Amino acid sequence: MSTSDTTVIIELCKIFGWTTPATVLVSEMHLKSPPLPISKARSDLAFKKTYPALFGLFSNSYLPSNVKIVGYARSHIDLPDFRARVSSKIKTTKTEALESFLSICTYVSGKYDDTASFVVLNSFVETLEAQAGGSIDDEFRKTRIFYMALPPSVFIPASKGLKEGCYLGKGGKNRLIVEKPFGKDLASSLELGRALAANWKEEEIYRIDHYLGKEMVKSLMVLRFANVFFGSIWNRHYINNVQITFKEKFGTDGRGGYFDEFGIIRDELKLTLPKKNVQIMQNHLLQVLTILAMERPVSLDAEDVRNEKVKVLRAVKPITLEDTILGQYTASAEKNEPGYLDDPTVPKGSVTPTYAAHVLNISNERWDGVPFILKAGKALNESKVEIRIQFNDPAGGLYPGTKRNELVIRLQPKEAVYAKMMNKEPGLSTDLHVTELDLSYEKRYKDAKIPDAYESLILDCLRGDHANFVRDDELELAWKIFTPLLHKIEGEKVQPEFYEFGSRGPAAAKEFIERHGFQRDSTYKWIPHAPHL
């Protein structure tokens, strides 16, 4: 990106716009107590994630030196108060860098359903571009990035207003980052897609799923396609089953009313809520599955990568209730943690699941017959996200009591890749035991800083790289897999199985997973390798 070019990024709900050399950020931030939980959640996202991510890029010189960041929202607020809110969630000891960052953060208020407000925003941005040394008429040298993280009620009019009021013509480049939600089911997702397509080209749209920016998820393709010894065993002939697990040890924490509208399955997909557990399955875990299961792309070009992910989704049949276990947490055994229905914001008698396990089957030559088990839940015994690939039993049974090999990729916390394997006990004994080959990031890369996912994805957008963003056909296929199940659960008010707060989940989940081939080794526990001090 040339220092003589101009790039503007505008984010709604977080609208931010940037310019090269000036950058603008526009965000919807409800700066007073919002009337609806969703508004507060969205405002939190801007201050908790977007601005800290921008500061991380700024402090490490990944943004242009004279970048400008403009917050945009309906609320009226003085600039000093706005900057105080921005700095409140940024944790740093770099006080000079923080002061410099705050000096480039400004603010404009306006409506989301009023084109005139966006015309005013456009004039403000043009002034910044002119101050940065670019001509208002020289649009060939400009790029504007619009970041939308808005409540569903204003999403469509805001995207239309941005196009009509702030869009660059005459060869200028425009990029639209779309934050969740991406719809509530297939029909609503298609409606949203058609509204976007009316004003924006697909190549201009960046649908952000922050999981695709996580360090370990970005490493999956390298692990698969840059290591020859994995290539020959990455198929149904050697792999027995695959589990992708998202566990949280906390409940809804008084936000159950918001959670209840969407439930754990959409959280598994991570298509709707800002809190981690509303779309974990349909988006987050399914995105991880596509990277695990995809064929080697022709190149690392974004469209080549996304084409292979789409092929995986096309081979997955819609999930049925028979392929699913649903659960809802109750109070802990000690009664010191409330149950889901004890949350006063949750409708009385709600059957919304807080735990779900699904088995997906990929009908292609590589994976036919290998169950992919997706699990996500709240109020469980621990918080972790991991991929567990369990291999077949050794043929012939030469060593009795042999446990299955496993490759485990810990996405968070304590990022690691470790392989469980059999070894002889040292000494005169002939006994076997399970051990591991362990790549613990905290030990191996103890001096490295793993960036926040939003930092990584915002930088990808600045570079024009779509590879870690969701394409429209990916999104449609994901909803096709889950929508029939969602409608059945919601239409028939399917009763979830209860499980205690702090447990491993519903009792039926253990039998469900074992029925699909998983063998648990209760004698082994992985201990993260701590760095040497």
Short mmCIF file of C-alpha atoms in Angstrom, two decimals:
data_model
loop_
_atom_site.label_atom_id
_atom_site.label_comp_id
_atom_site.label_asym_id
_atom_site.label_seq_id
_atom_site.Cartn_x
_atom_site.Cartn_y
_atom_site.Cartn_z
CA MET A 1 0.00 0.00 0.00
CA SER A 2 1.67 3.18 -1.15
CA THR A 3 2.04 6.01 1.33
CA SER A 4 0.72 8.37 -1.34
CA ASP A 5 -2.55 6.46 -1.68
CA THR A 6 -5.59 7.14 0.47
CA THR A 7 -7.56 4.40 2.26
CA VAL A 8 -10.65 4.97 4.37
CA ILE A 9 -12.23 2.33 6.61
CA ILE A 10 -15.67 2.97 8.00
CA GLU A 11 -17.25 0.65 10.54
CA LEU A 12 -20.88 0.63 11.53
CA CYS A 13 -21.93 -0.45 14.94
CA LYS A 14 -18.37 -0.13 14.58
CA ILE A 15 -17.96 1.83 11.44
CA PHE A 16 -14.38 2.65 10.97
CA GLY A 17 -12.78 3.98 7.94
CA TRP A 18 -9.13 4.39 7.18
CA THR A 19 -7.12 6.29 4.73
CA THR A 20 -3.72 5.60 3.40
CA PRO A 21 -2.20 7.76 4.61
CA ALA A 22 -5.35 8.54 6.61
CA THR A 23 -7.67 5.92 8.10
CA VAL A 24 -11.22 6.38 9.38
CA LEU A 25 -13.12 4.07 11.71
CA VAL A 26 -16.84 4.49 12.08
CA SER A 27 -18.48 2.41 14.80
CA GLU A 28 -21.92 2.23 16.24
CA MET A 29 -21.23 2.66 19.92
CA HIS A 30 -24.10 3.21 22.30
CA LEU A 31 -22.30 5.50 24.66
CA LYS A 32 -25.14 5.78 27.11
CA SER A 33 -26.97 2.88 28.71
CA PRO A 34 -28.66 1.20 25.73
CA PRO A 35 -32.33 0.24 25.85
CA LEU A 36 -31.72 -3.22 24.39
CA PRO A 37 -29.10 -5.83 25.33
CA ILE A 38 -28.07 -6.27 21.72
CA SER A 39 -27.13 -2.62 21.45
CA LYS A 40 -24.92 -2.86 24.50
CA ALA A 41 -23.37 -6.03 23.19
CA ARG A 42 -22.51 -4.39 19.91
CA SER A 43 -21.07 -1.31 21.58
CA ASP A 44 -18.96 -3.54 23.81
CA LEU A 45 -17.60 -5.24 20.71
CA ALA A 46 -16.29 -1.97 19.32
CA PHE A 47 -14.50 -0.96 22.51
CA LYS A 48 -13.44 -4.42 23.64
CA LYS A 49 -12.25 -5.78 20.31
CA THR A 50 -12.04 -3.35 17.41
CA TYR A 51 -10.22 -0.43 19.00
CA PRO A 52 -7.73 -2.62 20.91
CA ALA A 53 -7.07 -4.47 17.62
CA LEU A 54 -6.51 -1.19 15.81
CA PHE A 55 -4.19 -0.04 18.57
CA GLY A 56 -2.24 -3.30 18.29
CA LEU A 57 -1.75 -2.73 14.56
CA PHE A 58 -0.93 0.94 15.12
CA SER A 59 1.63 0.31 17.86
CA ASN A 60 3.40 -2.30 15.72
CA SER A 61 3.48 -0.02 12.66
CA TYR A 62 1.01 -2.02 10.57
CA LEU A 63 -1.18 1.04 9.95
CA PRO A 64 -0.14 4.03 7.83
CA SER A 65 1.79 6.62 9.81
CA ASN A 66 -0.85 9.34 9.42
CA VAL A 67 -3.93 7.16 9.84
CA LYS A 68 -7.16 8.70 11.16
CA ILE A 69 -9.88 6.75 12.94
CA VAL A 70 -13.43 8.10 13.12
CA GLY A 71 -16.10 6.63 15.35
CA TYR A 72 -19.65 6.87 14.03
CA ALA A 73 -22.80 6.35 16.10
CA ARG A 74 -26.21 7.82 16.85
CA SER A 75 -25.17 9.07 20.29
CA HIS A 76 -23.82 12.57 20.80
CA ILE A 77 -20.61 12.63 22.83
CA ASP A 78 -17.72 15.01 23.36
CA LEU A 79 -14.42 13.98 21.84
CA PRO A 80 -12.54 13.70 25.20
CA ASP A 81 -15.24 11.39 26.54
CA PHE A 82 -15.13 9.32 23.38
CA ARG A 83 -11.36 8.91 23.61
CA ALA A 84 -11.68 7.94 27.26
CA ARG A 85 -14.07 5.14 26.25
CA VAL A 86 -11.67 4.00 23.54
CA SER A 87 -8.72 3.82 25.94
CA SER A 88 -10.70 2.11 28.71
CA LYS A 89 -10.33 -1.37 27.15
CA ILE A 90 -6.79 -1.04 25.81
CA LYS A 91 -4.26 -2.75 28.06
CA THR A 92 -0.77 -1.47 27.40
CA THR A 93 2.32 -0.05 29.05
CA LYS A 94 3.14 1.94 25.91
CA THR A 95 1.72 5.22 27.17
CA GLU A 96 3.24 7.35 24.40
CA ALA A 97 1.90 5.04 21.72
CA LEU A 98 -1.53 5.10 23.34
CA GLU A 99 -1.55 8.90 23.44
CA SER A 100 -0.56 9.00 19.77
CA PHE A 101 -3.29 6.50 18.92
CA LEU A 102 -5.96 8.46 20.79
CA SER A 103 -4.92 11.63 18.99
CA ILE A 104 -5.97 10.10 15.66
CA CYS A 105 -9.33 8.86 16.98
CA THR A 106 -12.20 11.23 16.25
CA TYR A 107 -15.96 10.92 16.24
CA VAL A 108 -19.03 11.77 14.16
CA SER A 109 -22.64 11.16 15.13
CA GLY A 110 -25.38 10.32 12.65
CA LYS A 111 -28.26 8.01 11.81
CA TYR A 112 -28.07 4.60 10.15
CA ASP A 113 -31.24 4.92 8.08
CA ASP A 114 -30.64 8.42 6.73
CA THR A 115 -28.59 8.92 3.56
CA ALA A 116 -28.03 12.57 4.48
CA SER A 117 -26.13 11.46 7.59
CA PHE A 118 -23.79 9.41 5.45
CA VAL A 119 -23.29 12.35 3.11
CA VAL A 120 -22.13 14.35 6.14
CA LEU A 121 -19.81 11.48 7.10
CA ASN A 122 -18.49 11.42 3.54
CA SER A 123 -17.67 15.14 3.70
CA PHE A 124 -15.83 14.58 6.96
CA VAL A 125 -13.81 11.74 5.42
CA GLU A 126 -13.02 13.77 2.32
CA THR A 127 -11.63 16.50 4.57
CA LEU A 128 -9.37 13.95 6.24
CA GLU A 129 -8.25 12.66 2.86
CA ALA A 130 -7.44 16.17 1.72
CA GLN A 131 -5.46 16.82 4.91
CA ALA A 132 -3.55 13.62 4.21
CA GLY A 133 -2.41 15.06 0.93
CA GLY A 134 -4.90 13.49 -1.49
CA SER A 135 -7.14 15.33 -3.90
CA ILE A 136 -10.87 14.95 -3.34
CA ASP A 137 -11.24 14.17 -7.05
CA ASP A 138 -8.36 11.67 -7.17
CA GLU A 139 -10.45 8.61 -6.28
CA PHE A 140 -8.21 6.17 -8.12
CA ARG A 141 -5.76 6.50 -5.24
CA LYS A 142 -8.34 5.89 -2.51
CA THR A 143 -9.62 2.85 -0.67
CA ARG A 144 -12.44 2.95 1.85
CA ILE A 145 -13.15 0.11 4.24
CA PHE A 146 -16.56 0.08 5.91
CA TYR A 147 -16.84 -2.07 9.03
CA MET A 148 -20.40 -3.00 9.97
CA ALA A 149 -21.13 -4.58 13.34
CA LEU A 150 -24.73 -3.50 13.70
CA PRO A 151 -27.98 -4.74 15.22
CA PRO A 152 -30.07 -6.60 12.60
CA SER A 153 -32.74 -3.89 12.61
CA VAL A 154 -30.42 -1.30 11.02
CA PHE A 155 -28.08 -3.55 9.05
CA ILE A 156 -29.74 -3.28 5.65
CA PRO A 157 -30.47 0.49 5.68
CA ALA A 158 -26.95 1.19 6.93
CA SER A 159 -25.32 -0.77 4.11
CA LYS A 160 -27.56 1.04 1.62
CA GLY A 161 -26.73 4.42 3.19
CA LEU A 162 -23.02 3.72 2.99
CA LYS A 163 -23.32 2.90 -0.69
CA GLU A 164 -25.37 6.00 -1.48
CA GLY A 165 -23.47 8.42 0.73
CA CYS A 166 -19.86 7.26 1.10
CA TYR A 167 -19.06 4.92 -1.80
CA LEU A 168 -16.04 5.76 -3.94
CA GLY A 169 -16.57 5.82 -7.68
CA LYS A 170 -14.24 6.49 -10.60
CA GLY A 171 -12.07 3.48 -9.88
CA GLY A 172 -11.74 3.91 -6.13
CA LYS A 173 -11.73 0.75 -4.02
CA ASN A 174 -14.45 -0.04 -1.45
CA ARG A 175 -14.43 -2.86 1.11
CA LEU A 176 -17.29 -3.77 3.44
CA ILE A 177 -16.53 -5.78 6.58
CA VAL A 178 -19.72 -7.45 7.79
CA GLU A 179 -19.94 -8.46 11.44
CA LYS A 180 -22.37 -10.99 12.84
CA PRO A 181 -25.25 -11.65 12.62
CA PHE A 182 -25.32 -13.26 9.19
CA GLY A 183 -28.97 -14.17 9.66
CA LYS A 184 -30.94 -16.46 11.96
CA ASP A 185 -31.68 -19.22 9.46
CA LEU A 186 -31.38 -19.89 5.73
CA ALA A 187 -34.26 -17.60 4.73
CA SER A 188 -33.07 -14.61 6.77
CA SER A 189 -29.50 -15.14 5.62
CA LEU A 190 -30.58 -15.17 1.96
CA GLU A 191 -32.63 -12.00 2.52
CA LEU A 192 -29.61 -10.29 4.02
CA GLY A 193 -27.42 -11.54 1.18
CA ARG A 194 -29.79 -10.19 -1.46
CA ALA A 195 -29.88 -6.79 0.28
CA LEU A 196 -26.09 -6.62 0.31
CA ALA A 197 -25.81 -7.81 -3.28
CA ALA A 198 -28.10 -5.01 -4.42
CA ASN A 199 -25.44 -2.46 -3.48
CA TRP A 200 -22.16 -4.31 -3.05
CA LYS A 201 -20.13 -6.70 -5.18
CA GLU A 202 -19.16 -10.00 -3.56
CA GLU A 203 -15.47 -9.17 -3.98
CA GLU A 204 -16.07 -6.01 -1.89
CA ILE A 205 -17.62 -7.92 1.04
CA TYR A 206 -15.60 -9.35 3.95
CA ARG A 207 -17.83 -11.44 6.27
CA ILE A 208 -15.84 -11.64 9.45
CA ASP A 209 -15.78 -14.73 11.65
CA HIS A 210 -13.12 -13.97 14.23
CA TYR A 211 -12.30 -17.66 14.65
CA LEU A 212 -10.71 -17.65 11.21
CA GLY A 213 -8.24 -15.07 12.54
CA LYS A 214 -7.10 -17.17 15.49
CA GLU A 215 -3.47 -18.25 15.35
CA MET A 216 -4.12 -21.99 15.57
CA VAL A 217 -6.89 -21.92 12.96
CA LYS A 218 -4.60 -20.05 10.58
CA SER A 219 -1.98 -22.74 11.24
CA LEU A 220 -4.26 -25.61 10.22
CA MET A 221 -3.54 -25.35 6.51
CA VAL A 222 0.20 -25.21 7.18
CA LEU A 223 -0.05 -28.24 9.44
CA ARG A 224 -1.93 -30.17 6.77
CA PHE A 225 -0.23 -29.16 3.54
CA ALA A 226 3.35 -28.30 4.56
CA ASN A 227 4.04 -31.60 6.39
CA VAL A 228 4.29 -34.62 4.12
CA PHE A 229 3.84 -37.23 6.88
CA PHE A 230 0.30 -35.99 7.56
CA GLY A 231 -0.74 -36.22 3.92
CA SER A 232 -0.78 -40.00 3.65
CA ILE A 233 -2.82 -40.59 6.83
CA TRP A 234 -5.35 -37.76 6.50
CA ASN A 235 -8.24 -39.91 5.27
CA ARG A 236 -10.83 -42.57 6.14
CA HIS A 237 -8.29 -45.40 5.92
CA TYR A 238 -6.45 -44.18 9.03
CA ILE A 239 -8.77 -41.78 10.86
CA ASN A 240 -11.62 -43.24 12.93
CA ASN A 241 -13.37 -40.07 14.10
CA VAL A 242 -12.86 -36.32 14.50
CA GLN A 243 -14.14 -34.14 17.35
CA ILE A 244 -14.26 -30.36 17.33
CA THR A 245 -15.10 -29.09 20.80
CA PHE A 246 -16.02 -25.70 22.23
CA LYS A 247 -16.50 -25.66 26.01
CA GLU A 248 -17.18 -22.77 28.36
CA LYS A 249 -17.23 -23.12 32.13
CA PHE A 250 -19.47 -20.09 32.67
CA GLY A 251 -23.20 -19.75 32.04
CA THR A 252 -25.21 -16.93 30.52
CA ASP A 253 -24.31 -14.57 33.38
CA GLY A 254 -27.61 -12.68 33.39
CA ARG A 255 -27.76 -12.42 29.60
CA GLY A 256 -29.94 -15.48 29.16
CA GLY A 257 -32.79 -13.52 27.63
CA TYR A 258 -30.56 -12.55 24.71
CA PHE A 259 -29.06 -16.03 24.47
CA ASP A 260 -32.52 -17.60 24.52
CA GLU A 261 -33.42 -16.01 21.21
CA PHE A 262 -30.66 -17.91 19.41
CA GLY A 263 -29.45 -20.86 21.49
CA ILE A 264 -26.23 -22.86 21.46
CA ILE A 265 -26.49 -24.23 17.92
CA ARG A 266 -26.41 -20.84 16.22
CA ASP A 267 -23.76 -19.90 18.77
CA GLU A 268 -21.79 -22.92 17.66
CA LEU A 269 -22.10 -21.54 14.18
CA LYS A 270 -21.25 -18.16 15.60
CA LEU A 271 -23.48 -16.42 13.17
CA THR A 272 -25.52 -14.30 15.49
CA LEU A 273 -24.33 -13.30 18.93
CA PRO A 274 -21.35 -11.35 20.16
CA LYS A 275 -21.07 -13.65 23.17
CA LYS A 276 -19.18 -16.79 22.35
CA ASN A 277 -21.96 -19.30 22.60
CA VAL A 278 -24.72 -18.30 20.26
CA GLN A 279 -23.38 -19.42 16.94
CA ILE A 280 -20.38 -21.48 17.85
CA MET A 281 -21.56 -24.50 15.85
CA GLN A 282 -22.95 -23.21 12.63
CA ASN A 283 -20.11 -20.87 11.89
CA HIS A 284 -17.06 -21.26 14.14
CA LEU A 285 -16.88 -25.02 14.34
CA LEU A 286 -18.11 -25.58 10.80
CA GLN A 287 -15.39 -23.28 9.48
CA VAL A 288 -12.79 -25.31 11.36
CA LEU A 289 -14.29 -28.51 9.92
CA THR A 290 -13.98 -27.24 6.34
CA ILE A 291 -10.28 -26.48 6.80
CA LEU A 292 -9.66 -29.90 8.37
CA ALA A 293 -11.51 -31.75 5.63
CA MET A 294 -10.75 -29.74 2.48
CA GLU A 295 -8.56 -30.95 -0.37
CA ARG A 296 -5.29 -29.22 -1.15
CA PRO A 297 -6.10 -25.97 -2.98
CA VAL A 298 -4.48 -25.20 -6.31
CA SER A 299 -2.85 -22.15 -4.72
CA LEU A 300 -3.15 -19.95 -1.64
CA ASP A 301 -5.28 -17.50 -3.60
CA ALA A 302 -8.38 -16.69 -1.56
CA GLU A 303 -10.81 -18.05 -4.13
CA ASP A 304 -8.88 -21.31 -4.55
CA VAL A 305 -8.96 -21.84 -0.78
CA ARG A 306 -12.64 -20.96 -0.44
CA ASN A 307 -13.56 -23.15 -3.43
CA GLU A 308 -12.21 -26.20 -1.58
CA LYS A 309 -14.08 -25.27 1.61
CA VAL A 310 -17.31 -25.00 -0.36
CA LYS A 311 -16.76 -28.48 -1.83
CA VAL A 312 -16.67 -29.89 1.70
CA LEU A 313 -19.93 -28.20 2.67
CA ARG A 314 -21.64 -29.44 -0.48
CA ALA A 315 -20.78 -33.00 0.60
CA VAL A 316 -22.40 -32.62 4.05
CA LYS A 317 -26.06 -33.59 4.38
CA PRO A 318 -28.42 -31.57 6.62
CA ILE A 319 -28.24 -32.60 10.28
CA THR A 320 -31.16 -34.52 11.75
CA LEU A 321 -32.42 -34.67 15.32
CA GLU A 322 -31.22 -38.28 15.45
CA ASP A 323 -27.70 -36.98 14.84
CA THR A 324 -27.99 -34.57 17.78
CA ILE A 325 -27.82 -34.42 21.57
CA LEU A 326 -29.28 -31.33 23.28
CA GLY A 327 -28.75 -30.24 26.87
CA GLN A 328 -29.61 -27.42 29.25
CA TYR A 329 -27.69 -26.71 32.44
CA THR A 330 -29.23 -26.69 35.89
CA ALA A 331 -27.80 -25.34 39.15
CA SER A 332 -24.46 -26.74 40.30
CA ALA A 333 -24.39 -29.58 42.83
CA GLU A 334 -23.37 -27.10 45.55
CA LYS A 335 -26.15 -24.71 44.42
CA ASN A 336 -23.62 -21.86 44.26
CA GLU A 337 -24.10 -21.48 40.50
CA PRO A 338 -27.64 -20.95 39.17
CA GLY A 339 -29.24 -22.97 36.42
CA TYR A 340 -30.21 -21.55 33.05
CA LEU A 341 -33.89 -21.29 34.01
CA ASP A 342 -32.90 -19.49 37.22
CA ASP A 343 -31.77 -16.51 35.12
CA PRO A 344 -34.59 -13.95 35.50
CA THR A 345 -34.11 -12.80 31.89
CA VAL A 346 -34.86 -16.31 30.53
CA PRO A 347 -38.52 -17.03 29.63
CA LYS A 348 -40.19 -19.39 32.08
CA GLY A 349 -40.05 -23.01 30.92
CA SER A 350 -37.63 -22.28 28.07
CA VAL A 351 -36.36 -25.36 26.22
CA THR A 352 -33.50 -23.51 24.54
CA PRO A 353 -30.42 -25.76 24.60
CA THR A 354 -27.18 -24.59 26.21
CA TYR A 355 -25.34 -27.72 25.01
CA ALA A 356 -25.39 -29.45 21.64
CA ALA A 357 -23.48 -32.29 20.03
CA HIS A 358 -23.91 -33.19 16.37
CA VAL A 359 -22.38 -35.76 14.08
CA LEU A 360 -21.75 -34.72 10.48
CA ASN A 361 -20.82 -37.06 7.66
CA ILE A 362 -18.90 -35.94 4.59
CA SER A 363 -19.88 -37.98 1.55
CA ASN A 364 -16.72 -37.98 -0.51
CA GLU A 365 -13.87 -40.36 -1.23
CA ARG A 366 -11.58 -39.05 1.50
CA TRP A 367 -14.02 -38.96 4.41
CA ASP A 368 -16.89 -41.37 3.70
CA GLY A 369 -17.74 -43.15 6.96
CA VAL A 370 -15.69 -40.90 9.26
CA PRO A 371 -17.92 -39.10 11.80
CA PHE A 372 -17.14 -35.45 12.47
CA ILE A 373 -18.53 -34.67 15.92
CA LEU A 374 -19.17 -31.02 16.78
CA LYS A 375 -19.74 -30.21 20.46
CA ALA A 376 -20.42 -26.90 22.17
CA GLY A 377 -21.76 -26.03 25.58
CA LYS A 378 -21.93 -23.57 28.43
CA ALA A 379 -21.53 -24.10 32.18
CA LEU A 380 -19.25 -27.11 31.68
CA ASN A 381 -16.27 -28.38 33.69
CA GLU A 382 -13.67 -26.32 31.81
CA SER A 383 -13.17 -23.77 29.06
CA LYS A 384 -11.32 -24.94 25.98
CA VAL A 385 -11.54 -25.20 22.21
CA GLU A 386 -9.79 -28.12 20.57
CA ILE A 387 -9.71 -30.51 17.63
CA ARG A 388 -9.21 -34.19 18.48
CA ILE A 389 -8.43 -36.58 15.62
CA GLN A 390 -8.55 -40.22 16.73
CA PHE A 391 -6.92 -42.82 14.53
CA ASN A 392 -7.87 -46.45 13.97
CA ASP A 393 -6.67 -49.33 16.17
CA PRO A 394 -3.37 -50.95 15.11
CA ALA A 395 -4.02 -54.03 12.99
CA GLY A 396 -3.08 -57.47 14.31
CA GLY A 397 -3.24 -56.76 18.05
CA LEU A 398 0.45 -57.43 18.68
CA TYR A 399 0.46 -55.43 21.93
CA PRO A 400 -2.59 -55.98 24.16
CA GLY A 401 -4.04 -52.86 25.79
CA THR A 402 -2.81 -50.51 23.10
CA LYS A 403 -4.60 -47.16 23.09
CA ARG A 404 -5.47 -45.30 19.93
CA ASN A 405 -3.19 -42.60 18.57
CA GLU A 406 -4.63 -39.11 18.63
CA LEU A 407 -3.61 -35.79 17.15
CA VAL A 408 -4.91 -32.94 19.31
CA ILE A 409 -4.86 -29.31 18.23
CA ARG A 410 -5.60 -27.00 21.15
CA LEU A 411 -6.98 -23.73 19.76
CA GLN A 412 -7.37 -22.05 23.15
CA PRO A 413 -6.26 -21.63 25.86
CA LYS A 414 -2.64 -22.87 26.02
CA GLU A 415 -2.27 -23.21 22.24
CA ALA A 416 -0.60 -26.49 21.35
CA VAL A 417 -0.36 -29.39 18.94
CA TYR A 418 0.34 -32.77 20.50
CA ALA A 419 0.24 -36.37 19.30
CA LYS A 420 -0.71 -39.15 21.72
CA MET A 421 1.32 -42.29 21.12
CA MET A 422 2.31 -45.57 22.77
CA ASN A 423 5.76 -46.12 24.26
CA LYS A 424 7.49 -48.71 26.43
CA GLU A 425 7.99 -47.85 30.08
CA PRO A 426 11.72 -47.12 30.58
CA GLY A 427 13.74 -49.82 32.34
CA LEU A 428 13.29 -53.56 32.61
CA SER A 429 9.51 -53.44 32.41
CA THR A 430 7.78 -54.37 29.16
CA ASP A 431 4.65 -52.39 30.04
CA LEU A 432 3.32 -49.85 27.59
CA HIS A 433 2.03 -46.40 28.42
CA VAL A 434 0.57 -43.41 26.62
CA THR A 435 2.84 -40.42 26.10
CA GLU A 436 2.95 -37.53 23.67
CA LEU A 437 4.97 -35.54 21.20
CA ASP A 438 4.17 -32.00 22.30
CA LEU A 439 4.42 -28.63 20.59
CA SER A 440 3.25 -26.23 23.29
CA TYR A 441 3.34 -22.69 21.95
CA GLU A 442 3.99 -21.17 25.38
CA LYS A 443 7.23 -23.14 25.59
CA ARG A 444 8.38 -23.24 21.97
CA TYR A 445 7.47 -19.64 21.13
CA LYS A 446 7.77 -18.06 24.57
CA ASP A 447 9.01 -14.73 23.19
CA ALA A 448 6.37 -14.49 20.46
CA LYS A 449 3.18 -12.43 20.80
CA ILE A 450 0.11 -14.12 19.39
CA PRO A 451 -2.06 -11.33 17.95
CA ASP A 452 -5.74 -10.99 18.66
CA ALA A 453 -7.92 -12.51 15.93
CA TYR A 454 -9.40 -9.12 15.08
CA GLU A 455 -5.93 -7.68 14.54
CA SER A 456 -5.15 -10.43 12.11
CA LEU A 457 -8.39 -10.14 10.17
CA ILE A 458 -8.38 -6.35 9.96
CA LEU A 459 -4.86 -6.57 8.56
CA ASP A 460 -6.03 -9.18 6.03
CA CYS A 461 -8.74 -6.79 4.90
CA LEU A 462 -6.27 -3.93 4.57
CA ARG A 463 -4.21 -6.20 2.33
CA GLY A 464 -7.26 -7.21 0.31
CA ASP A 465 -6.95 -10.89 1.28
CA HIS A 466 -10.33 -12.69 1.37
CA ALA A 467 -8.98 -16.13 2.35
CA ASN A 468 -10.01 -15.86 6.01
CA PHE A 469 -13.45 -14.40 5.37
CA VAL A 470 -16.71 -16.21 4.60
CA ARG A 471 -17.99 -16.22 1.01
CA ASP A 472 -21.71 -15.98 0.21
CA ASP A 473 -22.03 -19.58 -1.02
CA GLU A 474 -20.19 -20.86 2.08
CA LEU A 475 -22.70 -19.06 4.25
CA GLU A 476 -25.70 -20.40 2.33
CA LEU A 477 -24.45 -24.00 2.49
CA ALA A 478 -23.75 -23.71 6.23
CA TRP A 479 -27.31 -22.59 6.85
CA LYS A 480 -28.67 -25.40 4.66
CA ILE A 481 -26.93 -27.92 6.90
CA PHE A 482 -28.36 -26.54 10.15
CA THR A 483 -31.66 -24.81 9.30
CA PRO A 484 -33.87 -27.97 9.09
CA LEU A 485 -32.64 -29.03 12.54
CA LEU A 486 -33.17 -25.56 14.00
CA HIS A 487 -36.73 -25.39 12.67
CA LYS A 488 -37.54 -28.85 14.02
CA ILE A 489 -36.15 -28.08 17.48
CA GLU A 490 -37.93 -24.75 17.69
CA GLY A 491 -41.14 -25.89 16.02
CA GLU A 492 -41.57 -29.02 18.15
CA LYS A 493 -40.16 -27.49 21.36
CA VAL A 494 -37.74 -30.40 21.77
CA GLN A 495 -36.89 -30.90 25.43
CA PRO A 496 -33.13 -30.85 26.13
CA GLU A 497 -31.57 -33.19 28.70
CA PHE A 498 -30.58 -31.48 31.94
CA TYR A 499 -26.98 -31.44 33.18
CA GLU A 500 -25.42 -29.85 36.25
CA PHE A 501 -23.45 -26.62 36.06
CA GLY A 502 -19.77 -27.61 36.11
CA SER A 503 -20.25 -31.13 34.72
CA ARG A 504 -19.06 -32.56 31.40
CA GLY A 505 -22.53 -32.11 29.89
CA PRO A 506 -25.58 -34.34 29.41
CA ALA A 507 -25.14 -37.99 30.38
CA ALA A 508 -26.39 -39.05 26.95
CA ALA A 509 -23.52 -37.20 25.26
CA LYS A 510 -20.96 -39.79 26.43
CA GLU A 511 -22.90 -42.70 24.90
CA PHE A 512 -23.58 -40.62 21.76
CA ILE A 513 -19.89 -39.96 21.15
CA GLU A 514 -18.89 -43.56 21.88
CA ARG A 515 -21.60 -44.82 19.54
CA HIS A 516 -19.86 -42.89 16.78
CA GLY A 517 -16.54 -44.56 17.44
CA PHE A 518 -14.70 -42.46 20.00
CA GLN A 519 -12.73 -44.36 22.67
CA ARG A 520 -11.92 -42.31 25.75
CA ASP A 521 -8.69 -43.01 27.65
CA SER A 522 -9.49 -41.99 31.22
CA THR A 523 -5.94 -42.79 32.41
CA TYR A 524 -4.28 -40.05 30.34
CA LYS A 525 -4.29 -36.32 31.02
CA TRP A 526 -2.35 -33.83 28.93
CA ILE A 527 -0.33 -31.32 30.95
CA PRO A 528 0.74 -28.19 29.04
CA HIS A 529 4.50 -27.78 28.94
CA ALA A 530 5.42 -24.58 30.73
CA PRO A 531 8.31 -22.49 29.41
CA HIS A 532 11.66 -22.70 31.18
CA LEU A 533 12.28 -19.61 33.26
#
